[in-house]
Coordinates of C-alpha atoms in Angstrom, one line a residue:
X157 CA 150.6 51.0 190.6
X158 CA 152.7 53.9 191.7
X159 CA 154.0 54.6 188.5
X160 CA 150.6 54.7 186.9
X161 CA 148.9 57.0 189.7
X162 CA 152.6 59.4 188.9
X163 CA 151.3 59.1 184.9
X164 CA 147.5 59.9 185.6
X165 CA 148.4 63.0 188.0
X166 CA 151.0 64.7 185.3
X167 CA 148.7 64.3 182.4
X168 CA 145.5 65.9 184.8
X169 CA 148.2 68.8 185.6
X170 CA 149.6 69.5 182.0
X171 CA 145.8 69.5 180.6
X172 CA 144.8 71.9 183.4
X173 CA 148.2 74.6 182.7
X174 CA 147.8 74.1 179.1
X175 CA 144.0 75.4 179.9
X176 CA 144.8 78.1 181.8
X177 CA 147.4 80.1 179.3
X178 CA 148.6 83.4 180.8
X179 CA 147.7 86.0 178.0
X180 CA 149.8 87.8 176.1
X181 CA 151.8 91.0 177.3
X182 CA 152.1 94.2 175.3
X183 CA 153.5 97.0 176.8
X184 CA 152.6 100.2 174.9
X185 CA 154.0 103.5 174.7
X186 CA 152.4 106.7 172.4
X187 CA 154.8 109.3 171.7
X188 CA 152.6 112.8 170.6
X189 CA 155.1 114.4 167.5
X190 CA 152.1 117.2 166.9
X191 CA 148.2 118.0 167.2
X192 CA 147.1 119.8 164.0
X193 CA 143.7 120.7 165.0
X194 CA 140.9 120.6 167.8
X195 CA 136.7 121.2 167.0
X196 CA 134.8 121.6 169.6
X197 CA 131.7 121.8 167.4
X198 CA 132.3 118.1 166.0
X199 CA 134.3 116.7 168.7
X200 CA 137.4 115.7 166.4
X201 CA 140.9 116.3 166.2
X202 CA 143.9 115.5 163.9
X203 CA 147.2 113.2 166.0
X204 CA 150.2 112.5 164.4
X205 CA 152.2 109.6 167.4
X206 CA 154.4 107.2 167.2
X207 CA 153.7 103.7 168.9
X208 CA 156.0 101.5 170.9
X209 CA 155.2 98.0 171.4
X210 CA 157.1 95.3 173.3
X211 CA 156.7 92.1 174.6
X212 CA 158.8 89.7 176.6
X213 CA 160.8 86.6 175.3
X214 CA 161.5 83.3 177.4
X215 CA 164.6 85.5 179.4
X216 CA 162.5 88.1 180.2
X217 CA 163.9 90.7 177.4
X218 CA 161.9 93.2 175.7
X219 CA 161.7 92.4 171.8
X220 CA 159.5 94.5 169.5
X221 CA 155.9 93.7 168.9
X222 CA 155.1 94.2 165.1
X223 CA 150.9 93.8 165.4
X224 CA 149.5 97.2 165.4
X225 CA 146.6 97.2 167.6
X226 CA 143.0 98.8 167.1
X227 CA 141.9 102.1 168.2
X228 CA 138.7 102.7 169.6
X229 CA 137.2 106.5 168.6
X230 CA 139.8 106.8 165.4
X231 CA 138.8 107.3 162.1
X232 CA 140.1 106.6 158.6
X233 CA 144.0 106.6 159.0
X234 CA 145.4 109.7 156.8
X235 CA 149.2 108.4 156.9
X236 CA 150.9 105.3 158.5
X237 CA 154.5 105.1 158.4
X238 CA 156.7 101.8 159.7
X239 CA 160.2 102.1 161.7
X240 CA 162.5 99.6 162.8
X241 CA 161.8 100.7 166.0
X242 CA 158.0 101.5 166.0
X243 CA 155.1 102.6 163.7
X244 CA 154.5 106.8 163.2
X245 CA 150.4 107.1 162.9
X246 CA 148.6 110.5 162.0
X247 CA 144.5 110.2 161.9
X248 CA 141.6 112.0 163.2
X249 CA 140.6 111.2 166.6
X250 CA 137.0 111.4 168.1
X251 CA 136.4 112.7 171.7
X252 CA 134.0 114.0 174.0
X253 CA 133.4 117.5 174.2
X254 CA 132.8 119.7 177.4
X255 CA 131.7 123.0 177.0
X256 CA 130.1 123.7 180.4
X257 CA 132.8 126.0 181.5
X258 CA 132.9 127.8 178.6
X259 CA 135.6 130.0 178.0
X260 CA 137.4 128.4 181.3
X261 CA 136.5 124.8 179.8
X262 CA 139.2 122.2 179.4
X263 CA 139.1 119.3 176.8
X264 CA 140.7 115.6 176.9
X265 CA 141.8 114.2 174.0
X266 CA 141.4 110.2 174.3
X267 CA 143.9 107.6 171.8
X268 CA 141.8 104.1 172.7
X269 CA 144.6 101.2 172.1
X270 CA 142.7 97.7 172.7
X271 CA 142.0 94.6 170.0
X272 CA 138.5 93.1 169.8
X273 CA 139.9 90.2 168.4
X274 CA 141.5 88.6 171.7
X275 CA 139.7 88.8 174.9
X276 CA 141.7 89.8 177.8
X277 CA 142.3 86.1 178.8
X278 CA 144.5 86.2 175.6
X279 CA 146.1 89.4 175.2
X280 CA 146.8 92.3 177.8
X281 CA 147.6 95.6 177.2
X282 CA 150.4 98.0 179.6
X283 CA 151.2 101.5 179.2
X284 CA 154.9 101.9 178.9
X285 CA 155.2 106.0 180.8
X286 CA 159.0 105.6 180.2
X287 CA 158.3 105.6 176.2
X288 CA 155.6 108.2 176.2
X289 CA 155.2 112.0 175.9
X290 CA 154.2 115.1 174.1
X291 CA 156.4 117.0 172.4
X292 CA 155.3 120.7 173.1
X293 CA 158.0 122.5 171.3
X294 CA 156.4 121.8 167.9
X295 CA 152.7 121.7 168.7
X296 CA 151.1 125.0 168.4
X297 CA 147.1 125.2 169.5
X298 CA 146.6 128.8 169.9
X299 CA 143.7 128.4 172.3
X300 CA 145.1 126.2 174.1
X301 CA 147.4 125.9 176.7
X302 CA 149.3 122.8 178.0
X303 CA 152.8 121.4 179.0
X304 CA 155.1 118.1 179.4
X305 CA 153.0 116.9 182.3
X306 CA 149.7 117.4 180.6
X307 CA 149.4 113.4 179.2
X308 CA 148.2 110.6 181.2
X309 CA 147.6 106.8 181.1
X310 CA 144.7 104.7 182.4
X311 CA 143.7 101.2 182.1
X312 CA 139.6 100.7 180.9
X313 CA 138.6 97.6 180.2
X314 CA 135.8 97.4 177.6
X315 CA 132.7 95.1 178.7
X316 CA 130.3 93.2 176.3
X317 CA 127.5 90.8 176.6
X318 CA 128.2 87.4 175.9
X319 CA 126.6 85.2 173.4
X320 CA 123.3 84.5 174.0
X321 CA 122.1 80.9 175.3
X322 CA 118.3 81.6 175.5
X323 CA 115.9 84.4 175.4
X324 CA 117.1 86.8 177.5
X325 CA 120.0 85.0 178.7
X326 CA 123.3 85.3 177.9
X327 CA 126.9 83.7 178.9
X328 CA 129.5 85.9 181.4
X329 CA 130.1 88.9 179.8
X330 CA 133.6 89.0 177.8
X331 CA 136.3 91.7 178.8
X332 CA 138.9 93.1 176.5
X333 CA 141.9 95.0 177.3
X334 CA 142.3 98.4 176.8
X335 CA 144.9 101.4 177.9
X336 CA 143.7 105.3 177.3
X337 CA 146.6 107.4 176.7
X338 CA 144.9 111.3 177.1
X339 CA 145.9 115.1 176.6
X340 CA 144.4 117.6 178.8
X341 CA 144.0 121.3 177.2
X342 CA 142.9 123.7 178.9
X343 CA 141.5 127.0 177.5
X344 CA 143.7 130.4 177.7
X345 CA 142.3 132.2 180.6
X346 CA 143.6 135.6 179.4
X347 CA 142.2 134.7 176.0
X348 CA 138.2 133.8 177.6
X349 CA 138.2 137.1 179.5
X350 CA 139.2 139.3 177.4
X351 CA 137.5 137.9 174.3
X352 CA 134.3 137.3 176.1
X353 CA 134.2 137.9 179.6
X354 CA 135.2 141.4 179.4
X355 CA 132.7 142.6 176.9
X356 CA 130.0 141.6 178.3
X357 CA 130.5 143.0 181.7
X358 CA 131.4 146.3 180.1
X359 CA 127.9 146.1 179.0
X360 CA 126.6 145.4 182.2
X361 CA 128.4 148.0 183.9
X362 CA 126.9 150.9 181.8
X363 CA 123.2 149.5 182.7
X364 CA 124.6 150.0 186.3
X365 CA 125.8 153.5 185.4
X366 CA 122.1 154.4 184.9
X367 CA 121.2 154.5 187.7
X368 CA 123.1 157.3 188.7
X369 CA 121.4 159.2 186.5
X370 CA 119.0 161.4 188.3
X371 CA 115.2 161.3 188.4
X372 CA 114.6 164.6 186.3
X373 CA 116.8 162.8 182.7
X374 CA 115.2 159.7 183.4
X375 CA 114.3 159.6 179.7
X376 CA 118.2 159.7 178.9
X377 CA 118.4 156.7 181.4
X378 CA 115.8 154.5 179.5
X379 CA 117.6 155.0 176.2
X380 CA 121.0 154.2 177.6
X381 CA 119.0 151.2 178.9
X382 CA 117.8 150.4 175.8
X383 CA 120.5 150.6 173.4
X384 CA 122.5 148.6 175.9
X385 CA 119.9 145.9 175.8
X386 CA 120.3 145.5 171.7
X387 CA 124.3 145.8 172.3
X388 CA 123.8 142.8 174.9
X389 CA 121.9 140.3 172.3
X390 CA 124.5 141.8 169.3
X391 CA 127.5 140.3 171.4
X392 CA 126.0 137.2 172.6
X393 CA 124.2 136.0 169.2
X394 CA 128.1 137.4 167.5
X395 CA 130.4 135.8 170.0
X396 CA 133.3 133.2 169.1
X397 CA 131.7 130.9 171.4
X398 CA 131.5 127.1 169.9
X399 CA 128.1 126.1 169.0
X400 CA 126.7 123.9 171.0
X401 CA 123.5 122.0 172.2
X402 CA 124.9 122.6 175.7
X403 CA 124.5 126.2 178.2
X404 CA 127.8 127.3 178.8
X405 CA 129.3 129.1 181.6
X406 CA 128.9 132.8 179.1
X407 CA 124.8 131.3 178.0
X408 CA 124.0 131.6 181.7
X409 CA 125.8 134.5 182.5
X410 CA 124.4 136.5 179.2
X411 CA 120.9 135.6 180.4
X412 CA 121.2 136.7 183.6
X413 CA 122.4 140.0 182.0
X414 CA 118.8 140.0 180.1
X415 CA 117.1 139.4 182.8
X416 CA 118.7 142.5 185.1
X417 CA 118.9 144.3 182.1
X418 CA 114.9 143.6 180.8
X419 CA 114.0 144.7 184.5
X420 CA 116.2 147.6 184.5
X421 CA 114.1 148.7 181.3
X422 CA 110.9 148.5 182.9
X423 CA 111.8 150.1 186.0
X424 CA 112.9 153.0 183.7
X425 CA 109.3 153.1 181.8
X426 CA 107.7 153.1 185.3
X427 CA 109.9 155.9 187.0
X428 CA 109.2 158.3 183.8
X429 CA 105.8 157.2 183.9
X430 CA 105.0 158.2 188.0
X431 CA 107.2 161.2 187.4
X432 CA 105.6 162.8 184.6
X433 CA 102.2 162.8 187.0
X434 CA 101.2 166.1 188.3
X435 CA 99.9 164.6 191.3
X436 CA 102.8 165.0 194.4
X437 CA 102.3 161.5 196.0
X438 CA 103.1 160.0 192.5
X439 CA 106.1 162.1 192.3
X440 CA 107.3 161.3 196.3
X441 CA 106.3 157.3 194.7
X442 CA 108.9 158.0 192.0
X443 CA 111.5 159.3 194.4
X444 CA 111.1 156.5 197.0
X445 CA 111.3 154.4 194.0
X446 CA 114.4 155.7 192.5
X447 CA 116.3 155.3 195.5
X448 CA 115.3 151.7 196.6
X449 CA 116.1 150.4 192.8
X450 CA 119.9 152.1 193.3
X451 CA 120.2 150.7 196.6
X452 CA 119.1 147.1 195.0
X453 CA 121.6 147.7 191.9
X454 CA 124.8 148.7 194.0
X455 CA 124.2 146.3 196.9
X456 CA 122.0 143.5 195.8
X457 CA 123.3 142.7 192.0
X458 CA 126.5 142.2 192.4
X459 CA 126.4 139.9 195.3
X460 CA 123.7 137.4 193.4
X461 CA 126.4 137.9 190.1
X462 CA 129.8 137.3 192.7
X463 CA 127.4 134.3 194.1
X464 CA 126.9 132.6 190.9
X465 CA 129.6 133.5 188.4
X466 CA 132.8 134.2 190.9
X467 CA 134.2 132.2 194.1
X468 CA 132.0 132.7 197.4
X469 CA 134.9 134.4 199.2
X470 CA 134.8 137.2 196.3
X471 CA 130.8 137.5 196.4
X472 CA 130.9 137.9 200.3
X473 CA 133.3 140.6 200.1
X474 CA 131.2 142.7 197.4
X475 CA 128.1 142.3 199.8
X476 CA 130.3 143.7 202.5
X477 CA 132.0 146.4 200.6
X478 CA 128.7 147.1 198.0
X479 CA 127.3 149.6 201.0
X480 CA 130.2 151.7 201.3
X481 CA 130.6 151.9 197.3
X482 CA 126.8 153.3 197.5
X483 CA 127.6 155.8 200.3
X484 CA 130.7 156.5 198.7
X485 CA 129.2 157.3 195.2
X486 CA 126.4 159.1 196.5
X487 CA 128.5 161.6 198.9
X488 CA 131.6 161.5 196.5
X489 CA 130.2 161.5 192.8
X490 CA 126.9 162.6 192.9
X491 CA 126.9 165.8 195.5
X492 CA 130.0 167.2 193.4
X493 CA 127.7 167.0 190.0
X494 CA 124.9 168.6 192.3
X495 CA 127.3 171.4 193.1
X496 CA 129.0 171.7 189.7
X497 CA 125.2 171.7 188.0
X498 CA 124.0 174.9 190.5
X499 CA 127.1 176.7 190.2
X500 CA 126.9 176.3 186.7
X501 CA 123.0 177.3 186.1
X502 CA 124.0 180.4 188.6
X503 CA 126.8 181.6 186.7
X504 CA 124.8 181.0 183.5
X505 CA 121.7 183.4 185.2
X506 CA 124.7 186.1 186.0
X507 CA 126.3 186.6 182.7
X508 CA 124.0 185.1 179.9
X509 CA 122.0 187.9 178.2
X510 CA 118.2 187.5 179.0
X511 CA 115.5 189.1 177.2
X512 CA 115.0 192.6 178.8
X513 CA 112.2 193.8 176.5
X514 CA 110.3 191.4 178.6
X515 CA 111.0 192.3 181.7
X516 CA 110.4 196.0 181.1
X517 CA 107.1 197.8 182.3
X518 CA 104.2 198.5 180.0
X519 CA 105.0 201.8 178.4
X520 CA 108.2 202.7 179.3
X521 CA 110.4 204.7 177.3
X522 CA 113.8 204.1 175.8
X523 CA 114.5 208.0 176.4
X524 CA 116.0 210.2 173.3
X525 CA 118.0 208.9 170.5
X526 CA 121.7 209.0 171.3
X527 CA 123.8 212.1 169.6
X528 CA 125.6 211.2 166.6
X529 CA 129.6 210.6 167.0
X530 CA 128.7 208.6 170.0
X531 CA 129.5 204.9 171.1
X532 CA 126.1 204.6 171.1
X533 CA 125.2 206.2 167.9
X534 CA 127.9 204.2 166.2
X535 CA 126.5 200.9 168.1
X536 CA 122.6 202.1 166.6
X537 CA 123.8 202.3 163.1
X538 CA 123.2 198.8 162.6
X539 CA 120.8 195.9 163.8
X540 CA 123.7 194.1 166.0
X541 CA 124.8 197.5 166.9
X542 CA 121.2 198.4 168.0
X543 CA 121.5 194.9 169.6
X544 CA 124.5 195.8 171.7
X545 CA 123.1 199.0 172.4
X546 CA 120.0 197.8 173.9
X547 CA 122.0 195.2 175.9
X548 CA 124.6 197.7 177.2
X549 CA 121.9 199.9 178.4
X550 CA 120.0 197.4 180.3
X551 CA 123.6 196.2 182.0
X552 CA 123.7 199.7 182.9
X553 CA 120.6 199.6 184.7
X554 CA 121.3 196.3 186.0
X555 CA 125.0 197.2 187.1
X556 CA 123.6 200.1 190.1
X557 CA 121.2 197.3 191.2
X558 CA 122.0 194.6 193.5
X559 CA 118.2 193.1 193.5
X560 CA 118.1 192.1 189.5
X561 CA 120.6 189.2 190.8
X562 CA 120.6 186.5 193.4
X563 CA 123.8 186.7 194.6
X564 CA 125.1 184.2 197.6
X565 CA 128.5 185.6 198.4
X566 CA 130.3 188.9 197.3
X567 CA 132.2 187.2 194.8
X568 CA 129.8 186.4 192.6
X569 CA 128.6 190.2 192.7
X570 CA 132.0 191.8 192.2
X571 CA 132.7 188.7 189.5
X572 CA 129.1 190.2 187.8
X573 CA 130.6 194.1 188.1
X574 CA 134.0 193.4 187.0
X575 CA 132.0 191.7 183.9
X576 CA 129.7 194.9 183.0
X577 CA 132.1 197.3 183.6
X578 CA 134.1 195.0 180.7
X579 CA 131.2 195.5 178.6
X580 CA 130.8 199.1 179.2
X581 CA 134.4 199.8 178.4
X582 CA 134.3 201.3 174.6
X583 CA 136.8 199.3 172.6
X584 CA 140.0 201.3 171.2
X585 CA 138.8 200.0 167.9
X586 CA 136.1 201.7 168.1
X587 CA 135.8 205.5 167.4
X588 CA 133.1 208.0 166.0
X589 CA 131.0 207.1 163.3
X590 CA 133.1 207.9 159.5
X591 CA 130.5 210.0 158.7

């Protein structure tokens, strides 16, 4: 009886370890030799790897596993190539694109290694790190910028329903083994700002510049405004950006330039319409107006822009610093044009050559002809010679005056004597009249 209760309990355990098989053991390992290209617009790119696979014998040793495995998101292969050793594979790859953080984005390209034909219960797959890599010496993506350390493993295992028993019933669902190996690219950051980011907030920078332009040329400010506008949708609807279904990082920040820009615009049609008005209040309306708009430009705007598009630390700084820029640009930029544009119409009153017919009295006299042999008579005998005479005359007049002119200091009177005593001064090249 003992032996047959021995018998019974041997054959119950070898029918229950022959039912529970441990699967079978792959260890794989994906060797990148180069990456030809990368579309953001169709989510492919072209992989040329080699594949190590191993398995373990009764001893434990590795020995070489000849069964090339499926992979998920590749297409047609282009080239496969067999080594002693392992098995050299170059074929288009599908992956997911992320253009979000467009031109800071970063991409992941994905080589799916699984086998739908064995569950996991029958075959497993491990990622081999020691027998993996990238070789960046010989890739060469432009764009993109990566290194040795940019590749990564990780285990997904793929879920799918099980067969179905009834309506709307099924069995356990059935796993199946899977390892990722993925490249991370990232995006040149030098490349994305001075590509993209850079033009456009040149752009956005000259609408800022109009507001310094004062009250009186507001007309040159809302066709600065304008053109700018047009040079805005020119970039954006131009740029190298990949096309997308998506709003990138650059989408939101153009139409955030549209928006200050549109209302930058408007407030420029407003301002030339209140201060074209004869009426006082609407011109003190345009002033006040004026002023709050700059102070909302150079304060406000670049906070809600540092806010949105930059780090918080960077926004808080330009709402601390915005005021002083304002004062600073107000005191240091726009009181030296104020000076610069007086001294300039003053100096333009003292030595430009006004109409003195006009300001002559109602039937004055020019006195008698000058004698012949003279300057002057030499000066008459022609119409830019009468010219000259006329003017030299009046500077005469002018020069024993001190009430034609508005003079502030004494050097602008003894700059205005120095200057008609020049023109008084007969030229040595010019003597009596030949005949």
């Amino acid at each position: 009886k003992a032996f047959k209760l021995f018998i019974l309990i041997t054959t119950v355990c070898a029918s229950l370890l022959s039912t529970i098989a441990s699967p079978l053991t792959v260890y794989v390992g994906i060797y990148v030799n180069n990456i030809y290209t990368v579309s953001e617009e169709d989510g492919v790119t072209e992989i040329d790897f080699n594949i190590y696979q191993y398995t373990r014998d009764a001893d434990g040793h590795l020995q070489i596993y000849s069964v090339l495995p499926r992979f998920n998101n590749m297409g047609r292969f282009n080239r496969i190539t067999d080594h002693p050793d392992y098995t050299r594979v170059q074929a288009p790859f599908s992956y997911k694109v992320w253009l979000e953080d467009y031109p800071f984005d970063s991409q992941i390209l994905k080589i799916e290694v699984s086998d739908y034909n064995r569950t996991k219960e029958e075959i497993l797959f491990v990622p081999m790190t020691e027998m993996s890599g990238l070789n960046v010496d010989l890739i060469k993506l432009n764009r993109w910028q990566f290194d040795e350390s940019s590749w990564y493993w990780s285990e997904i295992d793929l879920t799918f329903p099980g067969e179905p028993i009834e309506q709307q019933q099924y069995h356990s669902p059935v796993l199946y083994s899977q390892v990722v190996y993925s490249i991370q690219l990232k995006r040149h950051t030098l490349t994305g700002i001075f590509q993209v980011i850079l033009p456009a907030a040149f752009l956005l920078i000259t609408v800022f510049g109009t507001y310094a332009i004062p009250l009186s040329d507001v007309l040159s400010r809302l066709s600065l405004t304008g053109s700018t506008l047009i040079a805005t949708v020119i970039f954006h609807t131009g740029s190298p950006a990949p096309k997308s279904g998506v709003l990138t990082f650059i989408d939101i920040f153009m139409i955030s330039s549209y928006a200050f820009i549109l209302v930058s615009y408007a407030l420029s049609l407003l301002l030339l319409k209140l201060s074209s008005s004869t009426n006082p209040t609407t011109h003190r309306l345009a002033v006040e107006l004026s002023f709050r708009s700059e102070l909302i430009a150079y304060v406000v705007i670049p906070f809600v822009f540092g806010f949105f598009f930059l780090k918080w630390w960077l926004a808080l700084l330009l709402l601390v610093t915005a005021p002083f820029v304002f004062i600073g640009l107000r005191q240091f930029v726009y009181l030296p044009i104020k000076i610069a544009l007086r001294s300039s119409k003053r100096f333009s009153n003292i030595f430009g050559q006004p109409s003195f017919e006009e300001d002559e009295p109602a039937g004055s006299e020019r006195g008698p002809p000058p004698e012949p042999g003279t300057m002057d008579g030499f000066a008459s005998s022609s119409p830019s010679g009468r010219r000259r005479n006329s003017t030299v005359t009046e500077m005469s007049k002018m020069s024993t005056s001190r009430s034609n002119f508005n003079f502030e200091d004494d050097d602008d009177e003894e700059l205005a004597r120095s200057y008609v005593a020049k023109v008084l001064t007969p030229s040595p090249k010019m003597g009596a009249h030949p005949n």
